[in-house]
Amino acid sequence: MTTKPAISSRWNSRFSFILAATAAAVGLGNIWKFPYIMGENGGGAFIVVYLICIFTLGVPVLMGELLIGRRGRNSPGYAARNLAAESRRHPAWQLTGWVTMFTGFMILTFYVVVASWAFSYVVKSAQGQFHQADSEAITQIFRGMAGSASEMLLFTALLVIATAVVVGKGFKHGLERTVRWAMPVMLVLLVGLAFYSALVGDFASAVNFMFKPDFSELTMSTVLIALGHAFFTLSLASGVMMMYGAYLPTNTSIVGTSIWIAIADTIVALIAGLMIFPLVFGYGLVPGEGPGLIFQTLPLAFASMPFGVFIGTVFFVMLLLAAFTSAISMVESIAAFTVERFAVSRWTAAISTCVVLFALSMLTIFSFSGAGWTQVDITFLGKHMTNLFEVIDHMTSNILLPIGGLIIALFTGWAIRSKFMAAELQAAGWVFKLWQFAVRYIAPIAITLVFLQLTGVLS
Ligand code: PHE
């Protein structure tokens, strides 16, 4: 067994844990990604499949991560090492923790850049740059922003500094305190925007689009996209949930809280859809526009709607808050590990993590500005990539996340002894059996399918 001291901080209450885990889960994935992939994949039928994935695959893996964190009482790498030792398994199982932490950090390096687009859009919309703008002008604004290295360096730096300050203050005064105001504010803004959008947009068409599934539109690739997104949106396989599990009081129900987190995350994604699509339909825009839906399509609605400058600004503030709380949670888990591993202070850990983060975010920033050294020409597992951002995005979202999820499922389902997992779960026998069935069979099979599809083997 390791001699690493166990983590002694605990969440203030079950409520603050649920709030923080929800804050980690709710982010760009819910408000930026979910609406556009739903738009591209036929609306209602996609939602049905997505919900099935969240509850049959996402919740069991989330429970597995919380179990590892709480029983291991350490940052992910050491927690997994402790558990492997406890069950007398090969020490290589500790990779479960290390691989997922690495994945989380690499996701973070481009996540902060997309978050800084939201930041820059707050300023641009408050300045009225989108007012009366046409589609051509908005595309120019977006390209000009993403392509300007100096602007992106500035906004990303501000965001990373803010993150370092929150994490540096420590677990209770930083993260816990921040999510306590940021999450409710973000939710109130989102719900307010959804009401306004129902008022000025075409709510009926949006509801029709989202809740009248047309299963003839369903393809295998839709199913697999839904599965992959269920993973990303719950922040699974990125170290975060394992870290949060380490702070979880012993008597908190892992089953109950996991279900709550999944429900809260799903509700936010659905409200985001109900906020965005009435505007898309009401203003004659196209729902299947892809990743530009929020940054290029939606501003067209803000350009001409009543109080568009104000509403647009509020929208990007809300997006920024959602992204910021997810970024803090990722940095939190890396910083907590650094404190433990190198016996440095919180501030040293937070600042050094953020310095490395900022340095690596340049790989993405300069990819968008077209700097020569970021341009590559690689085809890997069926995907052609032209710059470093695409390499990092593909490697993390499509390769490391599924692999991490698979390892977590196998580790908690097969490697750790059942009696330890059952004791830690503290749930009725049939609940444990159901969970074990999910991590032993459903998750590995489903994840292997997604993985093969995403890497082109099945397509
Ligand atoms: N779940 C976050 C979102 O939906 C993204 C994320 C992934 C955050 C992995 C942390 C770790 O935006």
Tab-separated table of C-alpha atoms and ligand atoms in Angstrom:
chain	number	residue	atom	x	y	z
A	1	MET	CA	0.000	0.000	0.000
A	2	THR	CA	1.090	3.538	-0.634
A	3	THR	CA	2.289	5.772	2.130
A	4	LYS	CA	0.634	8.820	0.556
A	5	PRO	CA	-1.544	10.509	3.168
A	6	ALA	CA	-5.231	10.308	2.417
A	7	ILE	CA	-7.072	13.411	1.339
A	8	SER	CA	-8.761	14.896	4.373
A	9	SER	CA	-10.964	17.669	2.930
A	10	ARG	CA	-14.656	16.852	2.594
A	11	TRP	CA	-17.515	18.607	0.875
A	12	ASN	CA	-19.406	20.906	3.221
A	13	SER	CA	-22.629	19.113	2.494
A	14	ARG	CA	-24.170	16.744	0.016
A	15	PHE	CA	-25.682	19.813	-1.593
A	16	SER	CA	-22.329	21.453	-2.223
A	17	PHE	CA	-20.983	18.256	-3.742
A	18	ILE	CA	-23.946	17.961	-6.111
A	19	LEU	CA	-23.574	21.616	-7.011
A	20	ALA	CA	-19.843	21.287	-7.705
A	21	ALA	CA	-20.171	18.059	-9.674
A	22	THR	CA	-22.978	19.608	-11.681
A	23	ALA	CA	-20.821	22.678	-12.257
A	24	ALA	CA	-18.057	20.427	-13.596
A	25	ALA	CA	-20.462	18.553	-15.832
A	26	VAL	CA	-22.423	21.526	-17.142
A	27	GLY	CA	-20.331	23.458	-19.598
A	28	LEU	CA	-19.644	24.022	-23.257
A	29	GLY	CA	-20.769	20.439	-23.832
A	30	ASN	CA	-24.339	21.258	-22.777
A	31	ILE	CA	-24.806	24.676	-24.298
A	32	TRP	CA	-22.538	24.653	-27.316
A	33	LYS	CA	-22.121	21.032	-28.304
A	34	PHE	CA	-25.414	19.350	-27.372
A	35	PRO	CA	-27.671	21.718	-29.360
A	36	TYR	CA	-25.528	21.544	-32.471
A	37	ILE	CA	-25.103	17.783	-32.524
A	38	MET	CA	-28.810	17.382	-31.848
A	39	GLY	CA	-29.463	19.829	-34.715
A	40	GLU	CA	-27.210	17.855	-37.020
A	41	ASN	CA	-28.670	14.507	-36.007
A	42	GLY	CA	-32.369	15.029	-36.446
A	43	GLY	CA	-33.565	16.362	-33.065
A	44	GLY	CA	-36.027	14.162	-31.156
A	45	ALA	CA	-34.712	10.733	-32.095
A	46	PHE	CA	-31.237	11.816	-31.039
A	47	ILE	CA	-32.542	12.960	-27.638
A	48	VAL	CA	-34.146	9.593	-26.964
A	49	VAL	CA	-30.919	7.741	-27.711
A	50	TYR	CA	-28.879	10.260	-25.745
A	51	LEU	CA	-31.083	9.796	-22.660
A	52	ILE	CA	-30.702	6.030	-22.870
A	53	CYS	CA	-26.908	6.426	-23.078
A	54	ILE	CA	-26.740	8.802	-20.121
A	55	PHE	CA	-28.631	6.438	-17.851
A	56	THR	CA	-27.331	3.042	-18.953
A	57	LEU	CA	-23.692	3.960	-19.552
A	58	GLY	CA	-22.968	7.405	-18.127
A	59	VAL	CA	-24.438	6.876	-14.643
A	60	PRO	CA	-22.722	3.506	-14.014
A	61	VAL	CA	-19.311	4.855	-15.082
A	62	LEU	CA	-19.865	8.002	-13.011
A	63	MET	CA	-20.650	5.790	-10.026
A	64	GLY	CA	-17.495	3.785	-10.755
A	65	GLU	CA	-15.376	6.945	-10.713
A	66	LEU	CA	-16.883	8.187	-7.445
A	67	LEU	CA	-16.287	4.760	-5.931
A	68	ILE	CA	-12.619	4.796	-6.949
A	69	GLY	CA	-12.136	8.301	-5.570
A	70	ARG	CA	-13.881	7.704	-2.266
A	71	ARG	CA	-12.383	4.323	-1.517
A	72	GLY	CA	-8.915	5.413	-2.681
A	73	ARG	CA	-9.117	8.796	-0.871
A	74	ASN	CA	-6.435	10.251	-3.086
A	75	SER	CA	-5.998	12.002	-6.418
A	76	PRO	CA	-6.894	9.645	-9.289
A	77	GLY	CA	-3.492	8.030	-9.929
A	78	TYR	CA	-2.795	7.214	-6.278
A	79	ALA	CA	-6.416	6.290	-5.571
A	80	ALA	CA	-6.333	3.718	-8.358
A	81	ARG	CA	-2.961	2.455	-7.120
A	82	ASN	CA	-4.357	1.995	-3.614
A	83	LEU	CA	-7.343	0.075	-4.873
A	84	ALA	CA	-5.286	-2.149	-7.142
A	85	ALA	CA	-3.044	-2.975	-4.171
A	86	GLU	CA	-6.021	-3.612	-1.903
A	87	SER	CA	-7.427	-6.149	-4.373
A	88	ARG	CA	-3.941	-7.562	-5.055
A	89	ARG	CA	-4.076	-6.657	-8.727
A	90	HIS	CA	-1.245	-5.624	-10.993
A	91	PRO	CA	0.015	-2.101	-10.219
A	92	ALA	CA	-0.497	-1.228	-13.892
A	93	TRP	CA	-4.179	-0.701	-13.017
A	94	GLN	CA	-3.136	2.631	-11.530
A	95	LEU	CA	-3.031	3.827	-15.149
A	96	THR	CA	-6.813	4.201	-14.751
A	97	GLY	CA	-6.054	7.319	-12.741
A	98	TRP	CA	-3.060	8.618	-14.663
A	99	VAL	CA	-4.533	8.231	-18.138
A	100	THR	CA	-7.736	9.992	-17.173
A	101	MET	CA	-5.900	12.876	-15.479
A	102	PHE	CA	-3.776	13.345	-18.570
A	103	THR	CA	-6.902	13.313	-20.755
A	104	GLY	CA	-8.609	15.898	-18.576
A	105	PHE	CA	-5.603	18.197	-18.776
A	106	MET	CA	-5.317	17.914	-22.544
A	107	ILE	CA	-9.062	18.616	-22.949
A	108	LEU	CA	-8.565	21.636	-20.761
A	109	THR	CA	-5.891	23.068	-23.089
A	110	PHE	CA	-8.431	23.622	-25.868
A	111	TYR	CA	-11.450	24.005	-23.591
A	112	VAL	CA	-10.045	27.257	-22.186
A	113	VAL	CA	-9.593	28.591	-25.708
A	114	VAL	CA	-13.222	27.902	-26.696
A	115	ALA	CA	-14.219	29.425	-23.333
A	116	SER	CA	-12.185	32.483	-24.242
A	117	TRP	CA	-14.227	32.805	-27.469
A	118	ALA	CA	-17.261	33.109	-25.191
A	119	PHE	CA	-15.359	35.694	-23.150
A	120	SER	CA	-14.475	37.720	-26.230
A	121	TYR	CA	-18.113	37.466	-27.427
A	122	VAL	CA	-19.316	38.961	-24.142
A	123	VAL	CA	-17.260	42.053	-24.940
A	124	LYS	CA	-18.186	42.119	-28.622
A	125	SER	CA	-21.882	41.812	-27.980
A	126	ALA	CA	-21.850	44.405	-25.222
A	127	GLN	CA	-20.123	46.764	-27.667
A	128	GLY	CA	-23.014	46.185	-30.083
A	129	GLN	CA	-20.847	44.587	-32.759
A	130	PHE	CA	-23.592	42.125	-33.677
A	131	HIS	CA	-26.334	44.741	-33.803
A	132	GLN	CA	-27.936	44.663	-37.275
A	133	ALA	CA	-25.015	42.601	-38.577
A	134	ASP	CA	-25.632	40.221	-41.459
A	135	SER	CA	-24.363	36.686	-41.806
A	136	GLU	CA	-21.286	37.774	-43.766
A	137	ALA	CA	-20.320	40.303	-41.092
A	138	ILE	CA	-20.780	37.801	-38.258
A	139	THR	CA	-18.653	35.200	-40.005
A	140	GLN	CA	-15.961	37.850	-40.391
A	141	ILE	CA	-16.164	38.718	-36.685
A	142	PHE	CA	-15.822	35.049	-35.727
A	143	ARG	CA	-12.906	34.376	-38.075
A	144	GLY	CA	-11.201	37.606	-37.090
A	145	MET	CA	-11.421	36.655	-33.420
A	146	ALA	CA	-10.385	32.998	-33.617
A	147	GLY	CA	-7.641	33.926	-36.086
A	148	SER	CA	-6.157	36.712	-33.966
A	149	ALA	CA	-3.424	35.205	-31.830
A	150	SER	CA	-2.970	38.352	-29.753
A	151	GLU	CA	-6.677	38.635	-28.909
A	152	MET	CA	-6.917	34.950	-28.013
A	153	LEU	CA	-3.735	35.055	-25.937
A	154	LEU	CA	-5.181	37.971	-23.996
A	155	PHE	CA	-8.597	36.428	-23.291
A	156	THR	CA	-7.193	32.985	-22.571
A	157	ALA	CA	-4.613	34.494	-20.210
A	158	LEU	CA	-7.341	36.391	-18.313
A	159	LEU	CA	-9.398	33.242	-17.992
A	160	VAL	CA	-6.465	31.123	-16.873
A	161	ILE	CA	-5.460	33.744	-14.276
A	162	ALA	CA	-9.024	33.801	-12.913
A	163	THR	CA	-8.931	30.017	-12.694
A	164	ALA	CA	-5.580	30.081	-10.861
A	165	VAL	CA	-6.957	32.575	-8.337
A	166	VAL	CA	-10.022	30.444	-7.561
A	167	VAL	CA	-8.086	27.201	-7.274
A	168	GLY	CA	-5.218	28.856	-5.370
A	169	LYS	CA	-7.607	29.949	-2.632
A	170	GLY	CA	-8.127	26.336	-1.752
A	171	PHE	CA	-10.930	23.897	-1.944
A	172	LYS	CA	-13.412	25.522	0.433
A	173	HIS	CA	-12.697	29.205	-0.211
A	174	GLY	CA	-12.099	28.780	-3.923
A	175	LEU	CA	-14.005	26.105	-5.740
A	176	GLU	CA	-16.840	25.530	-3.266
A	177	ARG	CA	-17.513	29.221	-2.780
A	178	THR	CA	-17.332	30.024	-6.495
A	179	VAL	CA	-19.728	27.322	-7.657
A	180	ARG	CA	-22.142	28.349	-4.928
A	181	TRP	CA	-22.843	31.641	-6.690
A	182	ALA	CA	-21.798	30.891	-10.274
A	183	MET	CA	-24.066	27.892	-10.810
A	184	PRO	CA	-27.277	29.468	-9.557
A	185	VAL	CA	-26.562	32.685	-11.490
A	186	MET	CA	-25.859	30.689	-14.631
A	187	LEU	CA	-29.088	28.705	-14.209
A	188	VAL	CA	-31.195	31.783	-13.595
A	189	LEU	CA	-29.768	33.438	-16.710
A	190	LEU	CA	-30.380	30.317	-18.788
A	191	VAL	CA	-33.979	29.952	-17.644
A	192	GLY	CA	-34.610	33.685	-18.124
A	193	LEU	CA	-33.188	33.502	-21.652
A	194	ALA	CA	-35.338	30.446	-22.403
A	195	PHE	CA	-38.505	32.334	-21.399
A	196	TYR	CA	-37.550	35.331	-23.492
A	197	SER	CA	-36.706	33.156	-26.435
A	198	ALA	CA	-40.091	31.397	-26.192
A	199	LEU	CA	-41.654	34.852	-26.302
A	200	VAL	CA	-39.856	36.225	-29.343
A	201	GLY	CA	-39.045	32.997	-31.173
A	202	ASP	CA	-40.931	30.032	-32.541
A	203	PHE	CA	-41.364	27.851	-29.458
A	204	ALA	CA	-43.801	25.414	-31.077
A	205	SER	CA	-41.387	24.477	-33.866
A	206	ALA	CA	-38.600	24.007	-31.347
A	207	VAL	CA	-40.701	21.662	-29.198
A	208	ASN	CA	-41.724	19.801	-32.298
A	209	PHE	CA	-38.132	19.455	-33.405
A	210	MET	CA	-36.889	18.301	-30.023
A	211	PHE	CA	-39.693	16.116	-28.728
A	212	LYS	CA	-41.293	14.503	-31.772
A	213	PRO	CA	-38.777	11.804	-32.513
A	214	ASP	CA	-38.599	10.594	-36.071
A	215	PHE	CA	-36.819	7.289	-35.765
A	216	SER	CA	-36.453	6.938	-39.494
A	217	GLU	CA	-33.646	9.477	-39.120
A	218	LEU	CA	-31.769	7.255	-36.726
A	219	THR	CA	-28.529	5.715	-37.923
A	220	MET	CA	-25.810	3.738	-36.189
A	221	SER	CA	-23.568	6.759	-36.272
A	222	THR	CA	-26.225	8.851	-34.472
A	223	VAL	CA	-26.325	6.252	-31.724
A	224	LEU	CA	-22.579	6.324	-31.361
A	225	ILE	CA	-22.363	10.112	-31.374
A	226	ALA	CA	-24.954	10.192	-28.580
A	227	LEU	CA	-22.901	7.699	-26.625
A	228	GLY	CA	-19.658	9.640	-26.981
A	229	HIS	CA	-21.342	12.855	-25.980
A	230	ALA	CA	-22.919	11.275	-22.894
A	231	PHE	CA	-19.364	10.727	-21.776
A	232	PHE	CA	-18.011	14.178	-22.499
A	233	THR	CA	-20.978	15.992	-20.998
A	234	LEU	CA	-20.743	14.178	-17.649
A	235	SER	CA	-16.984	14.924	-17.486
A	236	LEU	CA	-16.243	11.223	-17.305
A	237	ALA	CA	-12.795	9.694	-17.842
A	238	SER	CA	-11.053	12.984	-17.216
A	239	GLY	CA	-10.006	12.582	-13.595
A	240	VAL	CA	-12.507	15.117	-12.308
A	241	MET	CA	-15.184	12.816	-10.917
A	242	MET	CA	-12.590	10.540	-9.300
A	243	MET	CA	-11.073	13.559	-7.596
A	244	TYR	CA	-14.503	14.712	-6.433
A	245	GLY	CA	-15.179	11.243	-5.087
A	246	ALA	CA	-12.116	11.595	-2.854
A	247	TYR	CA	-13.797	14.543	-1.130
A	248	LEU	CA	-17.092	12.711	-0.661
A	249	PRO	CA	-18.182	12.000	2.928
A	250	THR	CA	-18.440	8.296	3.663
A	251	ASN	CA	-22.169	8.288	4.268
A	252	THR	CA	-23.222	10.113	1.098
A	253	SER	CA	-25.172	7.912	-1.317
A	254	ILE	CA	-23.202	7.446	-4.507
A	255	VAL	CA	-26.200	6.009	-6.337
A	256	GLY	CA	-28.492	8.890	-5.457
A	257	THR	CA	-25.998	11.641	-6.156
A	258	SER	CA	-24.901	10.144	-9.487
A	259	ILE	CA	-28.486	10.026	-10.676
A	260	TRP	CA	-29.018	13.601	-9.558
A	261	ILE	CA	-25.952	14.841	-11.395
A	262	ALA	CA	-27.041	13.085	-14.580
A	263	ILE	CA	-30.574	14.501	-14.307
A	264	ALA	CA	-29.322	18.026	-13.622
A	265	ASP	CA	-26.864	17.898	-16.510
A	266	THR	CA	-29.564	16.616	-18.854
A	267	ILE	CA	-32.069	19.239	-17.779
A	268	VAL	CA	-29.550	22.001	-18.461
A	269	ALA	CA	-28.823	20.599	-21.926
A	270	LEU	CA	-32.552	20.388	-22.697
A	271	ILE	CA	-33.190	23.938	-21.473
A	272	ALA	CA	-30.262	25.110	-23.606
A	273	GLY	CA	-31.942	23.472	-26.597
A	274	LEU	CA	-35.310	25.018	-25.683
A	275	MET	CA	-33.581	28.389	-25.481
A	276	ILE	CA	-31.634	28.158	-28.736
A	277	PHE	CA	-34.021	26.438	-31.166
A	278	PRO	CA	-37.003	28.832	-30.853
A	279	LEU	CA	-34.604	31.557	-31.999
A	280	VAL	CA	-33.172	29.391	-34.762
A	281	PHE	CA	-36.656	28.598	-36.145
A	282	GLY	CA	-38.173	31.986	-35.378
A	283	TYR	CA	-35.439	33.819	-37.270
A	284	GLY	CA	-35.307	31.463	-40.218
A	285	LEU	CA	-31.907	29.984	-39.367
A	286	VAL	CA	-30.696	26.435	-39.948
A	287	PRO	CA	-30.576	23.998	-36.965
A	288	GLY	CA	-27.925	21.732	-38.494
A	289	GLU	CA	-25.174	24.312	-38.855
A	290	GLY	CA	-22.638	22.401	-36.771
A	291	PRO	CA	-20.078	23.870	-34.339
A	292	GLY	CA	-20.774	27.419	-35.570
A	293	LEU	CA	-24.375	27.256	-34.274
A	294	ILE	CA	-23.631	29.368	-31.215
A	295	PHE	CA	-20.862	31.591	-32.476
A	296	GLN	CA	-22.065	32.234	-36.022
A	297	THR	CA	-25.771	31.335	-36.339
A	298	LEU	CA	-27.230	32.501	-33.035
A	299	PRO	CA	-25.714	36.025	-33.211
A	300	LEU	CA	-27.867	36.523	-36.329
A	301	ALA	CA	-30.946	36.238	-34.127
A	302	PHE	CA	-29.402	38.626	-31.584
A	303	ALA	CA	-28.689	41.044	-34.452
A	304	SER	CA	-32.347	41.667	-35.176
A	305	MET	CA	-34.383	40.698	-32.094
A	306	PRO	CA	-35.776	43.254	-29.634
A	307	PHE	CA	-33.136	44.055	-26.959
A	308	GLY	CA	-30.726	41.865	-28.956
A	309	VAL	CA	-27.581	43.575	-27.665
A	310	PHE	CA	-28.573	42.980	-24.059
A	311	ILE	CA	-29.875	39.446	-24.622
A	312	GLY	CA	-26.818	38.443	-26.646
A	313	THR	CA	-24.507	39.737	-23.941
A	314	VAL	CA	-26.401	37.875	-21.224
A	315	PHE	CA	-26.248	34.704	-23.307
A	316	PHE	CA	-22.460	34.827	-23.635
A	317	VAL	CA	-22.031	35.689	-19.933
A	318	MET	CA	-24.056	32.571	-19.149
A	319	LEU	CA	-21.943	30.469	-21.521
A	320	LEU	CA	-18.763	31.861	-20.013
A	321	LEU	CA	-19.891	31.018	-16.453
A	322	ALA	CA	-20.756	27.456	-17.477
A	323	ALA	CA	-17.377	26.980	-19.158
A	324	PHE	CA	-15.477	28.646	-16.315
A	325	THR	CA	-16.837	26.364	-13.597
A	326	SER	CA	-15.916	23.308	-15.700
A	327	ALA	CA	-12.402	24.677	-16.217
A	328	ILE	CA	-11.973	25.297	-12.477
A	329	SER	CA	-12.919	21.730	-11.663
A	330	MET	CA	-10.393	20.337	-14.091
A	331	VAL	CA	-7.620	22.562	-12.727
A	332	GLU	CA	-8.718	21.705	-9.185
A	333	SER	CA	-8.074	18.017	-9.710
A	334	ILE	CA	-4.627	18.609	-11.220
A	335	ALA	CA	-3.667	21.118	-8.523
A	336	ALA	CA	-4.803	18.827	-5.707
A	337	PHE	CA	-2.567	16.134	-7.165
A	338	THR	CA	0.384	18.540	-7.436
A	339	VAL	CA	0.014	19.586	-3.787
A	340	GLU	CA	0.084	15.976	-2.734
A	341	ARG	CA	2.794	14.726	-5.042
A	342	PHE	CA	5.309	17.555	-4.726
A	343	ALA	CA	4.408	18.774	-1.245
A	344	VAL	CA	4.023	22.370	-2.425
A	345	SER	CA	1.509	24.991	-1.308
A	346	ARG	CA	-1.901	25.381	-2.899
A	347	TRP	CA	-0.873	28.618	-4.557
A	348	THR	CA	2.302	27.158	-6.019
A	349	ALA	CA	0.329	24.202	-7.336
A	350	ALA	CA	-2.461	26.328	-8.830
A	351	ILE	CA	-0.075	28.801	-10.437
A	352	SER	CA	2.257	26.201	-11.894
A	353	THR	CA	-0.662	24.164	-13.249
A	354	CYS	CA	-2.047	27.285	-14.884
A	355	VAL	CA	1.325	28.306	-16.360
A	356	VAL	CA	1.643	24.903	-18.027
A	357	LEU	CA	-2.001	25.091	-19.084
A	358	PHE	CA	-1.505	28.495	-20.682
A	359	ALA	CA	1.639	27.346	-22.484
A	360	LEU	CA	-0.190	24.316	-23.893
A	361	SER	CA	-3.266	26.354	-24.825
A	362	MET	CA	-1.019	28.070	-27.362
A	363	LEU	CA	-1.068	24.887	-29.417
A	364	THR	CA	-4.768	25.554	-30.003
A	365	ILE	CA	-4.535	29.340	-30.232
A	366	PHE	CA	-1.845	29.258	-32.889
A	367	SER	CA	-3.630	26.481	-34.758
A	368	PHE	CA	-6.550	28.852	-35.327
A	369	SER	CA	-4.317	31.748	-36.281
A	370	GLY	CA	-2.646	29.485	-38.841
A	371	ALA	CA	0.931	29.680	-37.490
A	372	GLY	CA	3.218	27.501	-39.587
A	373	TRP	CA	4.526	25.375	-36.704
A	374	THR	CA	1.017	24.216	-35.780
A	375	GLN	CA	0.185	22.916	-39.235
A	376	VAL	CA	0.450	19.181	-39.675
A	377	ASP	CA	-0.665	16.642	-42.190
A	378	ILE	CA	-1.452	13.476	-40.300
A	379	THR	CA	-4.003	10.765	-40.847
A	380	PHE	CA	-4.527	8.636	-37.784
A	381	LEU	CA	-7.096	5.881	-37.454
A	382	GLY	CA	-9.123	7.180	-40.345
A	383	LYS	CA	-9.101	10.867	-39.447
A	384	HIS	CA	-7.171	13.472	-41.382
A	385	MET	CA	-5.826	16.300	-39.232
A	386	THR	CA	-4.340	19.565	-40.450
A	387	ASN	CA	-3.279	21.330	-37.265
A	388	LEU	CA	-2.361	20.633	-33.648
A	389	PHE	CA	-5.771	21.624	-32.311
A	390	GLU	CA	-7.389	18.919	-34.429
A	391	VAL	CA	-4.806	16.439	-33.213
A	392	ILE	CA	-5.486	17.218	-29.530
A	393	ASP	CA	-9.252	17.296	-30.005
A	394	HIS	CA	-9.308	13.986	-31.862
A	395	MET	CA	-6.865	12.274	-29.520
A	396	THR	CA	-8.777	13.294	-26.392
A	397	SER	CA	-12.478	13.282	-27.349
A	398	ASN	CA	-12.389	10.339	-29.723
A	399	ILE	CA	-9.585	8.162	-28.429
A	400	LEU	CA	-8.566	8.850	-24.830
A	401	LEU	CA	-12.094	9.419	-23.462
A	402	PRO	CA	-13.459	6.097	-24.727
A	403	ILE	CA	-10.300	4.241	-23.668
A	404	GLY	CA	-10.409	5.869	-20.226
A	405	GLY	CA	-14.090	4.981	-19.822
A	406	LEU	CA	-13.428	1.420	-20.851
A	407	ILE	CA	-10.599	1.078	-18.343
A	408	ILE	CA	-12.729	2.544	-15.540
A	409	ALA	CA	-15.511	0.087	-16.332
A	410	LEU	CA	-13.129	-2.874	-16.409
A	411	PHE	CA	-11.266	-1.736	-13.303
A	412	THR	CA	-14.379	-1.276	-11.172
A	413	GLY	CA	-16.303	-4.151	-12.752
A	414	TRP	CA	-13.624	-6.855	-12.843
A	415	ALA	CA	-10.334	-5.879	-11.210
A	416	ILE	CA	-11.415	-4.514	-7.840
A	417	ARG	CA	-12.933	-7.208	-5.677
A	418	SER	CA	-16.738	-7.167	-5.639
A	419	LYS	CA	-16.867	-7.140	-1.849
A	420	PHE	CA	-14.948	-3.835	-1.710
A	421	MET	CA	-17.136	-2.172	-4.322
A	422	ALA	CA	-20.293	-3.501	-2.650
A	423	ALA	CA	-19.137	-2.219	0.747
A	424	GLU	CA	-18.317	1.182	-0.733
A	425	LEU	CA	-21.559	1.517	-2.681
A	426	GLN	CA	-23.724	0.895	0.389
A	427	ALA	CA	-26.788	0.096	-1.672
A	428	ALA	CA	-29.336	-2.687	-1.831
A	429	GLY	CA	-28.055	-5.968	-3.297
A	430	TRP	CA	-30.052	-5.685	-6.516
A	431	VAL	CA	-28.795	-2.132	-7.078
A	432	PHE	CA	-25.222	-3.329	-6.748
A	433	LYS	CA	-25.902	-6.220	-9.128
A	434	LEU	CA	-27.442	-3.877	-11.670
A	435	TRP	CA	-24.480	-1.510	-11.457
A	436	GLN	CA	-22.042	-4.377	-11.740
A	437	PHE	CA	-23.815	-5.717	-14.803
A	438	ALA	CA	-23.568	-2.283	-16.399
A	439	VAL	CA	-19.826	-1.824	-15.776
A	440	ARG	CA	-18.982	-5.437	-16.554
A	441	TYR	CA	-20.921	-5.828	-19.785
A	442	ILE	CA	-22.954	-2.881	-21.057
A	443	ALA	CA	-20.286	-0.195	-20.750
A	444	PRO	CA	-17.345	-2.183	-22.166
A	445	ILE	CA	-19.344	-3.416	-25.140
A	446	ALA	CA	-20.926	-0.043	-25.883
A	447	ILE	CA	-17.653	1.848	-25.482
A	448	THR	CA	-15.793	-0.579	-27.706
A	449	LEU	CA	-18.413	0.000	-30.387
A	450	VAL	CA	-18.151	3.795	-30.124
A	451	PHE	CA	-14.418	3.581	-30.168
A	452	LEU	CA	-14.310	1.405	-33.249
A	453	GLN	CA	-16.784	3.626	-35.021
A	454	LEU	CA	-15.016	6.856	-34.143
A	455	THR	CA	-11.700	5.477	-35.241
A	456	GLY	CA	-13.186	4.477	-38.544
A	457	VAL	CA	-12.935	0.716	-38.132
A	458	LEU	CA	-16.724	0.297	-38.270
A	459	SER	CA	-17.598	2.976	-40.785
B	1	PHE	N1	-18.515	18.176	-19.094
B	1	PHE	C1	-17.957	19.394	-19.583
B	1	PHE	C2	-18.919	20.050	-20.523
B	1	PHE	O1	-19.975	19.536	-20.793
B	1	PHE	C3	-16.667	19.167	-20.320
B	1	PHE	C4	-15.631	18.488	-19.493
B	1	PHE	C5	-15.061	17.327	-19.939
B	1	PHE	C6	-15.268	19.028	-18.291
B	1	PHE	C7	-14.123	16.691	-19.167
B	1	PHE	C8	-14.331	18.387	-17.491
B	1	PHE	C9	-13.738	17.222	-17.944
B	1	PHE	O2	-18.645	21.101	-21.009
